[in-house]
Short mmCIF file of C-alpha atoms in Angstrom, two decimals:
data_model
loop_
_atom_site.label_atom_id
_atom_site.label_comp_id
_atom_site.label_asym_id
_atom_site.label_seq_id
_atom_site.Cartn_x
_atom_site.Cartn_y
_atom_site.Cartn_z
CA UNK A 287 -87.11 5.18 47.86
CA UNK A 288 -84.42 4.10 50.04
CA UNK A 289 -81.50 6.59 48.22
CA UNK A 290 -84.12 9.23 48.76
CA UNK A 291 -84.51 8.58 52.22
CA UNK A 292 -81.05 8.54 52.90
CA UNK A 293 -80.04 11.96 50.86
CA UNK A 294 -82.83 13.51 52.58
CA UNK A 295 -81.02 12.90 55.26
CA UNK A 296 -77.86 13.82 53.68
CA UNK A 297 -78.98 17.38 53.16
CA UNK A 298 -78.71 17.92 56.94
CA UNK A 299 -82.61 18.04 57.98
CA UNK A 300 -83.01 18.53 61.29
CA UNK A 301 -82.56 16.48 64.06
CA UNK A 302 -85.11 13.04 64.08
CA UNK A 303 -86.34 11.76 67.54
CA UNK A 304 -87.31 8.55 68.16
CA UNK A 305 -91.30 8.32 69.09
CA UNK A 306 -93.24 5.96 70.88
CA UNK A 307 -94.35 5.07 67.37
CA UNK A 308 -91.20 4.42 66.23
CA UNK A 309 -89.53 6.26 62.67
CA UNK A 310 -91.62 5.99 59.49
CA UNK A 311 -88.65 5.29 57.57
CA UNK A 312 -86.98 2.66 59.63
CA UNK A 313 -86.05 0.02 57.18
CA UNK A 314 -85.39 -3.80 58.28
CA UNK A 315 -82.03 -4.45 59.29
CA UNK A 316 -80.66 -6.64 56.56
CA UNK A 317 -81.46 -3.49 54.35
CA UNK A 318 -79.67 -0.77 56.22
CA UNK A 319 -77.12 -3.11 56.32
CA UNK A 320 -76.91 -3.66 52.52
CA UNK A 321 -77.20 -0.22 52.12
CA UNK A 322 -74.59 1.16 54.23
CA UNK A 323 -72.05 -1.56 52.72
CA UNK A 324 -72.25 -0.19 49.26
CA UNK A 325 -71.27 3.39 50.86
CA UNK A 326 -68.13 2.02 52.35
CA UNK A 327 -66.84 0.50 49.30
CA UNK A 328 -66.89 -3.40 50.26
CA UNK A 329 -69.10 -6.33 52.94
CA UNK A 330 -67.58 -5.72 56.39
CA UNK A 331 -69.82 -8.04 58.35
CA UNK A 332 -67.48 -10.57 58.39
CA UNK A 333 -63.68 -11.13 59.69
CA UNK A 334 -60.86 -10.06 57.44
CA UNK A 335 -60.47 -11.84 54.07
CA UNK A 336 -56.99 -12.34 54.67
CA UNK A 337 -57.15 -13.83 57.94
CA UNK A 338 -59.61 -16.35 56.34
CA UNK A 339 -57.69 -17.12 54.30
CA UNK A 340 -54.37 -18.26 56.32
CA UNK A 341 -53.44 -21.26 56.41
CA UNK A 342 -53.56 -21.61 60.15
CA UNK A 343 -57.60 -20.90 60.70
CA UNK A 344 -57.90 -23.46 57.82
CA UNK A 345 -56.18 -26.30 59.63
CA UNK A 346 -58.29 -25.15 63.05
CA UNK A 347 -61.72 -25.16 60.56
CA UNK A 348 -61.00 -28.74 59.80
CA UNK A 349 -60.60 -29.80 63.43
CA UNK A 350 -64.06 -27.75 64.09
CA UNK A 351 -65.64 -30.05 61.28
CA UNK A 352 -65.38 -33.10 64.19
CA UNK A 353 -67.43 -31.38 66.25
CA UNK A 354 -70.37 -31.39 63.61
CA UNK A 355 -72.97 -33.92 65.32
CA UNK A 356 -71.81 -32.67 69.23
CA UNK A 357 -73.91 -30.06 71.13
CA UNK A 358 -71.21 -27.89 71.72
CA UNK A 359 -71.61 -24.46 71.59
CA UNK A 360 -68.92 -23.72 69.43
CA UNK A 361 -70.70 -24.77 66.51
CA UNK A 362 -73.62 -22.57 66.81
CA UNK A 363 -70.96 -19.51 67.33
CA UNK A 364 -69.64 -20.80 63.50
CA UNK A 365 -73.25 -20.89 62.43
CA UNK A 366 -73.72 -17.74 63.29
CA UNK A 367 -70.87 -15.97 61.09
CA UNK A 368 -72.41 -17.63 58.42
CA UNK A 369 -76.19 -16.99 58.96
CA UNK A 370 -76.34 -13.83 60.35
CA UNK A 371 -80.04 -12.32 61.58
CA UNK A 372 -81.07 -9.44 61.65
CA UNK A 373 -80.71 -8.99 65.63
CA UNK A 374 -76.65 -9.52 65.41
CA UNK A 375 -74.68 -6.76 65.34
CA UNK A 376 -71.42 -8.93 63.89
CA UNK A 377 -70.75 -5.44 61.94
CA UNK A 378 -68.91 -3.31 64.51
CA UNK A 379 -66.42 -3.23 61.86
CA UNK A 380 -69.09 -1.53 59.02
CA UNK A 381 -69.52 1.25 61.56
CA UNK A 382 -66.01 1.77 62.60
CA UNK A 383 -65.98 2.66 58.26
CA UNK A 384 -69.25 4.87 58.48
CA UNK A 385 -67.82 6.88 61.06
CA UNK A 386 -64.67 7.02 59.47
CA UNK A 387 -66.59 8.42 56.72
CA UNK A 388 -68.91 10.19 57.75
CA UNK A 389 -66.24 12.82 59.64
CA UNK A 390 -64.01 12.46 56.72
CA UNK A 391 -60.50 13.94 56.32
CA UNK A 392 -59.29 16.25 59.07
CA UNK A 393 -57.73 19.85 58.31
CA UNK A 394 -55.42 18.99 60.86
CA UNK A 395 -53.62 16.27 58.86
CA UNK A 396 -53.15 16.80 55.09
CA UNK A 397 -50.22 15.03 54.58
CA UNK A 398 -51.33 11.62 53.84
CA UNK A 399 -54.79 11.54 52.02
CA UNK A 400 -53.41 10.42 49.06
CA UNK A 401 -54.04 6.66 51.32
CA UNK A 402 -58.00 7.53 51.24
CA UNK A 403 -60.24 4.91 49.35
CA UNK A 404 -63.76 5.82 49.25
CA UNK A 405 -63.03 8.91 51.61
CA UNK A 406 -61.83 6.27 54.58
CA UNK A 407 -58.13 5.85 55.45
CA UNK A 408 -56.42 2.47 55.43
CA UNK A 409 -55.58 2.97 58.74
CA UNK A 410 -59.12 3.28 59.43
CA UNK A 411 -60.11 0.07 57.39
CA UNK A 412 -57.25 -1.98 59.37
CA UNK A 413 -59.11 -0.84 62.11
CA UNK A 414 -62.23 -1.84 60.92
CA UNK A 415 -60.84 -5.34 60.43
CA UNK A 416 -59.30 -5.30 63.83
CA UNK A 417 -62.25 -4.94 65.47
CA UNK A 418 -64.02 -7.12 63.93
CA UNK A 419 -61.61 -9.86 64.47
CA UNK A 420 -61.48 -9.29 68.24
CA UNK A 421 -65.06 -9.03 68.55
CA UNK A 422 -65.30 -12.64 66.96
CA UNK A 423 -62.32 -13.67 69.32
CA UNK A 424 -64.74 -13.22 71.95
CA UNK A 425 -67.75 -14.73 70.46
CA UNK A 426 -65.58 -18.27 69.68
CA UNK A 427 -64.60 -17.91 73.77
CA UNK A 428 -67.70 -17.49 75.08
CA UNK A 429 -68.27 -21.00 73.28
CA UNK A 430 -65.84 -22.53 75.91
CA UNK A 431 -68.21 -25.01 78.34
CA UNK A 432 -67.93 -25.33 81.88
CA UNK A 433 -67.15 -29.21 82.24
CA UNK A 434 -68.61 -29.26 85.41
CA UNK A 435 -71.88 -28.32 84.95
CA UNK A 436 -72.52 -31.07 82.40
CA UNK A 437 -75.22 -33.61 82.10
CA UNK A 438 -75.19 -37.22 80.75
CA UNK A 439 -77.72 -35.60 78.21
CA UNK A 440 -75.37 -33.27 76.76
CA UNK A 441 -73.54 -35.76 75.05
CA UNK A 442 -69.61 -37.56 75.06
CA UNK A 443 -67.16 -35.33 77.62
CA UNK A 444 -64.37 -35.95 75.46
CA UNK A 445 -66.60 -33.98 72.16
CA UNK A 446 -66.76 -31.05 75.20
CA UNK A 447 -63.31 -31.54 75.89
CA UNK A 448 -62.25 -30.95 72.57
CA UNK A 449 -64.67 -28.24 71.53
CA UNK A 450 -63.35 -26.41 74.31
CA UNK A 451 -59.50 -26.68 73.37
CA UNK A 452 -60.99 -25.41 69.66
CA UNK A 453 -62.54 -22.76 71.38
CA UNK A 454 -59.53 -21.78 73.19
CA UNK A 455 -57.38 -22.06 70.28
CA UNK A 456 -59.03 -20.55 67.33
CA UNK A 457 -59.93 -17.51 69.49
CA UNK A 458 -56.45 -16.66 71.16
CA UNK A 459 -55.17 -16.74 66.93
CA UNK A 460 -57.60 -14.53 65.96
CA UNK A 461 -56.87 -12.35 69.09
CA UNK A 462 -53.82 -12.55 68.25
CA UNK A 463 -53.76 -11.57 64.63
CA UNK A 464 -55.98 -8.81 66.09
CA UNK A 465 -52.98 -7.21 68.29
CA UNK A 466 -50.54 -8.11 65.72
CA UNK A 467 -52.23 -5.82 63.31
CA UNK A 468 -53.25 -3.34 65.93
CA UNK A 469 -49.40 -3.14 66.85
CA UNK A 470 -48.91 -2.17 63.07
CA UNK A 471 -50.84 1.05 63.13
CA UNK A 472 -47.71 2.78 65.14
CA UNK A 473 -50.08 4.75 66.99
CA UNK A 474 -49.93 4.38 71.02
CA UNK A 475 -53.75 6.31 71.47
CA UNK A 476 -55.22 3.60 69.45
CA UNK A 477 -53.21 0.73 71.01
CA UNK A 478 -54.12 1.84 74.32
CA UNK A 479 -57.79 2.64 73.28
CA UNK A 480 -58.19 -0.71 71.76
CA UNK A 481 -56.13 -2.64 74.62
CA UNK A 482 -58.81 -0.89 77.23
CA UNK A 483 -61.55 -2.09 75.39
CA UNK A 484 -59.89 -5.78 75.38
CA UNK A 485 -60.19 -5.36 78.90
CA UNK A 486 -63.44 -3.89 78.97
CA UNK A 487 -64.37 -7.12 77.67
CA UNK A 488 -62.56 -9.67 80.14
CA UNK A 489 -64.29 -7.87 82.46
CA UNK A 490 -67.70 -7.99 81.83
CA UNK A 491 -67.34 -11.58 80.88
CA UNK A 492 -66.04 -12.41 84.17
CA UNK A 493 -69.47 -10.26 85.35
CA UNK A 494 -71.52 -12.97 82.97
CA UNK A 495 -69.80 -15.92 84.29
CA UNK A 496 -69.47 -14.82 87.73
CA UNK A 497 -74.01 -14.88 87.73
CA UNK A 498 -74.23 -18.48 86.76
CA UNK A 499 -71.50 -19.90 89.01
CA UNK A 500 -73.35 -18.64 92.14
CA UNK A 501 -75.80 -21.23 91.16
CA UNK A 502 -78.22 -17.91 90.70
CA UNK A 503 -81.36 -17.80 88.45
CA UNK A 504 -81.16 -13.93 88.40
CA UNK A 505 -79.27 -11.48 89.81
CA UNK A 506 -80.19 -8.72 92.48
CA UNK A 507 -79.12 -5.50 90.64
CA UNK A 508 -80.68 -2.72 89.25
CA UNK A 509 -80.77 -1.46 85.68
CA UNK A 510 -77.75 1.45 86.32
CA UNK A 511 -75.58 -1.78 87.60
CA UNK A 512 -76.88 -3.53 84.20
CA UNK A 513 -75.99 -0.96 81.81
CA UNK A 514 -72.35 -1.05 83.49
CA UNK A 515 -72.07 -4.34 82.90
CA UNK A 516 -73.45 -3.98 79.58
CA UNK A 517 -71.64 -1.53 78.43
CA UNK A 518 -68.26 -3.23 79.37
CA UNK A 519 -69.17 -6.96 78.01
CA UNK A 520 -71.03 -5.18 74.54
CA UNK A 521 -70.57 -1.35 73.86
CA UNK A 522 -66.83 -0.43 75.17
CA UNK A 523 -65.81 -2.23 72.28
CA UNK A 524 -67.21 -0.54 69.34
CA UNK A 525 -67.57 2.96 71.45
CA UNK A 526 -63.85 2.85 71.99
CA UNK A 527 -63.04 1.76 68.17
CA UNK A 528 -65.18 5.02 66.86
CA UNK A 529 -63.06 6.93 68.93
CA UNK A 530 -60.01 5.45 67.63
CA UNK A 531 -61.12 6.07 64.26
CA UNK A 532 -61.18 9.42 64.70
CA UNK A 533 -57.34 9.34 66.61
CA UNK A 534 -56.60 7.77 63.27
CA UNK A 535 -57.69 10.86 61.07
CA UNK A 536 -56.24 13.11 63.82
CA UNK A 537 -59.76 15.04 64.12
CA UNK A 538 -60.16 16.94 67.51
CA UNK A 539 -60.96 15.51 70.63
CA UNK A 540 -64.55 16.96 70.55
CA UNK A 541 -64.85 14.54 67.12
CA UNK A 542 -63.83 11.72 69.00
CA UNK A 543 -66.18 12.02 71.56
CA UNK A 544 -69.05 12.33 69.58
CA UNK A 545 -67.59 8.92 67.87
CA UNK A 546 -67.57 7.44 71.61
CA UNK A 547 -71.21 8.56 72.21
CA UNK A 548 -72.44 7.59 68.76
CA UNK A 549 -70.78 3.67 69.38
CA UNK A 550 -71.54 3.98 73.35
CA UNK A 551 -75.39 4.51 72.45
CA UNK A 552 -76.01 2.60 69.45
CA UNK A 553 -74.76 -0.67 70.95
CA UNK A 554 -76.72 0.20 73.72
CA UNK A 555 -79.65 0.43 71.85
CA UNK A 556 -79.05 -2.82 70.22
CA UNK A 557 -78.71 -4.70 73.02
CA UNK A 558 -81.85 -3.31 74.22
CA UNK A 559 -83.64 -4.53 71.44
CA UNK A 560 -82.31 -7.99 71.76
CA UNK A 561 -83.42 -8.43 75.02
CA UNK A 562 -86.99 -7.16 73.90
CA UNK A 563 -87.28 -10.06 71.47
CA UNK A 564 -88.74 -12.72 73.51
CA UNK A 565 -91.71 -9.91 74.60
CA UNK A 566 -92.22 -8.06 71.32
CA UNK A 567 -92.15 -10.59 68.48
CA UNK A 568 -95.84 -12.16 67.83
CA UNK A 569 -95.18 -14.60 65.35
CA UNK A 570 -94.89 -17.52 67.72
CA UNK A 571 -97.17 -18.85 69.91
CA UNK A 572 -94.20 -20.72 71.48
CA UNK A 573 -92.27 -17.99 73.95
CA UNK A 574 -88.57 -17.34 73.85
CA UNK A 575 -86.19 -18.49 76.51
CA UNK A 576 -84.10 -15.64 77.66
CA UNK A 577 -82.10 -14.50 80.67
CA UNK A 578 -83.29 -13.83 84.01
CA UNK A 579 -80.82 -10.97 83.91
CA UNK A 580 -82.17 -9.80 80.48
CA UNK A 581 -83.61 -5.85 80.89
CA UNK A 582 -87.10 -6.32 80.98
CA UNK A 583 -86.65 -8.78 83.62
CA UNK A 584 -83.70 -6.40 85.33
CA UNK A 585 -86.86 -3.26 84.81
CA UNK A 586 -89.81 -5.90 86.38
CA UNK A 587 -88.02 -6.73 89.34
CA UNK A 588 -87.23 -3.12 90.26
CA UNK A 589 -90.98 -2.41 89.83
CA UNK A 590 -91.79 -5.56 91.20
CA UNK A 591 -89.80 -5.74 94.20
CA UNK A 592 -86.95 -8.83 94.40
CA UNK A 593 -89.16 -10.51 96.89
CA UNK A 594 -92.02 -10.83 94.48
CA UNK A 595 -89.46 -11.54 91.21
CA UNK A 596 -88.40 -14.19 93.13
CA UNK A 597 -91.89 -15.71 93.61
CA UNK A 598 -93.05 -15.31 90.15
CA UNK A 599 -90.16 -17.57 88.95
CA UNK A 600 -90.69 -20.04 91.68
CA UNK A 601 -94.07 -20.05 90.71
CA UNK A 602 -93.30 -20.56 86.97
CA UNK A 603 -90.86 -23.61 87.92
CA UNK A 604 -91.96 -27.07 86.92
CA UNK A 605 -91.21 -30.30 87.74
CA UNK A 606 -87.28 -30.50 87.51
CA UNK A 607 -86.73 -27.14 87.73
CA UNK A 608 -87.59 -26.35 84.38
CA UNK A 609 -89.19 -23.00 83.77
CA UNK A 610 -92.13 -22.43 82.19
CA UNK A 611 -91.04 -19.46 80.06
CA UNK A 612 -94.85 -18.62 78.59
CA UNK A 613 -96.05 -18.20 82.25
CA UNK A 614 -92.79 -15.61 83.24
CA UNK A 615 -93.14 -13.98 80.16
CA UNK A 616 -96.68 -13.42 80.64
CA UNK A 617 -96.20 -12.05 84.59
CA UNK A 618 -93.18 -9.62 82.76
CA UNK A 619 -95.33 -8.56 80.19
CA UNK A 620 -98.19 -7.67 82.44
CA UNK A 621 -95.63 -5.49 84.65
CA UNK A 622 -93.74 -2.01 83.61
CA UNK A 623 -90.79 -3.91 82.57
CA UNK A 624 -91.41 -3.84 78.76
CA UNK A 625 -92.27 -0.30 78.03
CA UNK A 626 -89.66 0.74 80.05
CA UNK A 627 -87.10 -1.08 78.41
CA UNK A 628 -88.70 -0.09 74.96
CA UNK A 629 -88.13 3.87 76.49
CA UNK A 630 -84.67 3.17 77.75
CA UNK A 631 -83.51 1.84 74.17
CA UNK A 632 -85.01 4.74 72.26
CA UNK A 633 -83.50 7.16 74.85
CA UNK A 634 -79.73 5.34 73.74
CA UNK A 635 -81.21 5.69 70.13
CA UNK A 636 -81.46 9.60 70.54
CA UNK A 637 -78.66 9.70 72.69
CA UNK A 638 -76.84 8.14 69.61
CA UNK A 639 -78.75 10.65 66.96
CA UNK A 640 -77.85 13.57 68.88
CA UNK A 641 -74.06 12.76 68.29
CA UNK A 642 -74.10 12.52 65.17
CA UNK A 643 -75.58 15.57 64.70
CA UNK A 644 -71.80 16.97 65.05
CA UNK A 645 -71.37 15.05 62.04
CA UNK A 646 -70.99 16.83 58.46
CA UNK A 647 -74.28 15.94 56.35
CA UNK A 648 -73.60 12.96 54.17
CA UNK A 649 -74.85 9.60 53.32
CA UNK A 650 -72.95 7.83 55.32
CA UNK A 651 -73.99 9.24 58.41
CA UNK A 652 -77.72 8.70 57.12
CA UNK A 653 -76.65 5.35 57.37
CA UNK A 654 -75.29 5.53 61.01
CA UNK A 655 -78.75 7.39 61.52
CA UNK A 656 -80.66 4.74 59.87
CA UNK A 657 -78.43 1.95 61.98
CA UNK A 658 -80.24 3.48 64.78
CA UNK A 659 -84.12 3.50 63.52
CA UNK A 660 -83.37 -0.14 62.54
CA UNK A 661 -82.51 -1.49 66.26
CA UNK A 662 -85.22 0.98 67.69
CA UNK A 663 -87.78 -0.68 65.98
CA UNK A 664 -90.67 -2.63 67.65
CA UNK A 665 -93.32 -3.06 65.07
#
């Protein structure tokens, strides 16, 4: 059923919207997933063989094993590269290959196809690789602990102390074998595509931790200023790596900014549906914690008003300051905040759709299509 699905596609049918019902075909995302891995040729959802391999991330694996029986973040970043949900999108690199794949060669540049495995470049699978390993250099940072803010419940400050220098140190090497590879490519539009998006990055982390140093439950911005931010700590990266796929192939400018959009959109709609988690999922009667800055929350409180946000969480704050998440969940859900956000991500899913309709029919860009139904998905 599912090769059917995808060749329908394939054929070139039209154009598919997304509906307030959401695609008949969406599949679960461990599927598309599988799916669109066998198209490519190999798994990309983790960091590059070789670079697991090396000696070096070895010896800093080993020093991570102290940490086992700590609370520090670091070891629920390692956990995740090994038990990956369905709502992580550790596969930038998988789509950087699609895409690759999905435009195919370029009339433009004949002279080296004979490099082409599975109808993708090597460039283009370097690429792949490096964006993946950047990606995960962030992750492992974002581990890093602010000392300061500790309690006495949070365990030994010299196990925080040292999961932080891991941090620090197993992310700048995989940056580093990141730039060392990108450096490789000899091509100064990619390195300067990829560099930005480094950047990108820095930047909207500095945005993240910037929120909780003001000592701020939630910040006073509205959903344009969250999709900046957004984009720059979550999308630039795999919008800008499309792109650069297509620089690699030397298709035209037009090709690469339909790559852009497709990347741009699609994260966006994945981060979307992240957010929507805690509000949408009905199997526990326990709710979620999630951020204050999270969209529904950013969508409520432009309904709402700040003034009245404000109240609702003071009102949900217990003894302590702890927050009763059921009773904020509940005021959110009653509001506009959910089906807006539920709109907003489907509107990035079409947004995403329509780019790839530039696309060449094929089944790899039903896969890219079916990327899309997966993380607009709500039922």
């Amino acid at each position: 059923m599912w090769g059917a699905l995808l060749r329908r596609w394939g054929r070139g049918g039209g154009r598919r919207g997304l509906s307030g019902g959401g695609p008949p075909s969406a599949a679960p995302w461990s599927q598309v997933v599988s799916e669109a891995e066998k198209i490519v040729g190999y798994p990309t959802s983790f960091m590059s063989l070789r670079c697991l391999l090396s000696d070096e991330l070895s010896n800093i694996a080993m020093q991570v094993r102290k940490l086992v029986g700590t609370k520090h973040p670091l070891l629920d970043t390692a956990r995740g590269f090994v038990y990956d949900s369905r709502n992580n999108l550790q596969m930038r690199g998988l789509v950087v290959l699609l895409i690759s794949k999905a435009a195919g060669p370029s009339t433009a540049e004949l002279s080296f196809q004979h490099n082409m495995v599975s109808g993708i470049y090597s460039s283009q699978r370097s690429l792949a690789e490096i964006t993946e390993l950047i990606h995960t250099a962030f992750l492992v940072h974002r581990g890093i602990v602010n000392i300061g803010e500790l309690k006495s419940c949070d365990g030994p400050l010299k196990d925080m102390q040292f999961g932080n220098k891991m941090a620090v140190l197993s992310g700048d090497f995989l940056l580093a074998n990141a730039c060392t590879s990108l450096a490789q490519l000899q091509n100064t539009k990619v390195v300067e595509l990829i560099s930005s998006a480094i950047g990108d990055l820095v930047q909207g982390i500095y945005y993240e931790n910037s929120r909780s140093s003001e000592n701020c439950l939630t910040d006073d911005i509205g959903i344009s200023t969250w999709k900046e931010q957004v984009f720059l700590s979550h999308s630039a990266l795999l919008a800008k790596s499309c792109q650069a796929a297509m620089e690699l192939a030397k298709h035209s400018a037009e090709m690469q900014d339909m790559a852009f959009r497709y990347g741009k959109h699609m994260s966006m709609s994945h981060k979307l549906h992240s957010d929507l988690q805690p509000f949408v999922k009905e199997s526990s009667s326990d709710a979620m914690a999630f951020s204050l800055n999270c969209a529904p929350a950013v969508l409520h409180q432009e309904f709402l008003g700040r003034d009245a946000w404000i109240k609702q969480i003071r009102e949900a704050q217990g003894k302590g300051n702890l927050m009763d998440y059921k009773k904020l969940q509940e005021a959110i859900k009653a509001g506009k905040g959910v089906t807006s956000a539920i709109d907003l991500c489907r509107c990035h899913g079409n947004r995403a759709l329509a780019a790839l309709e530039s696309f060449p029919p094929s089944e790899a860009r039903a896969a890219l299509a079916n990327i899309v139904h997966a993380v607009t998905r709500f039922s």
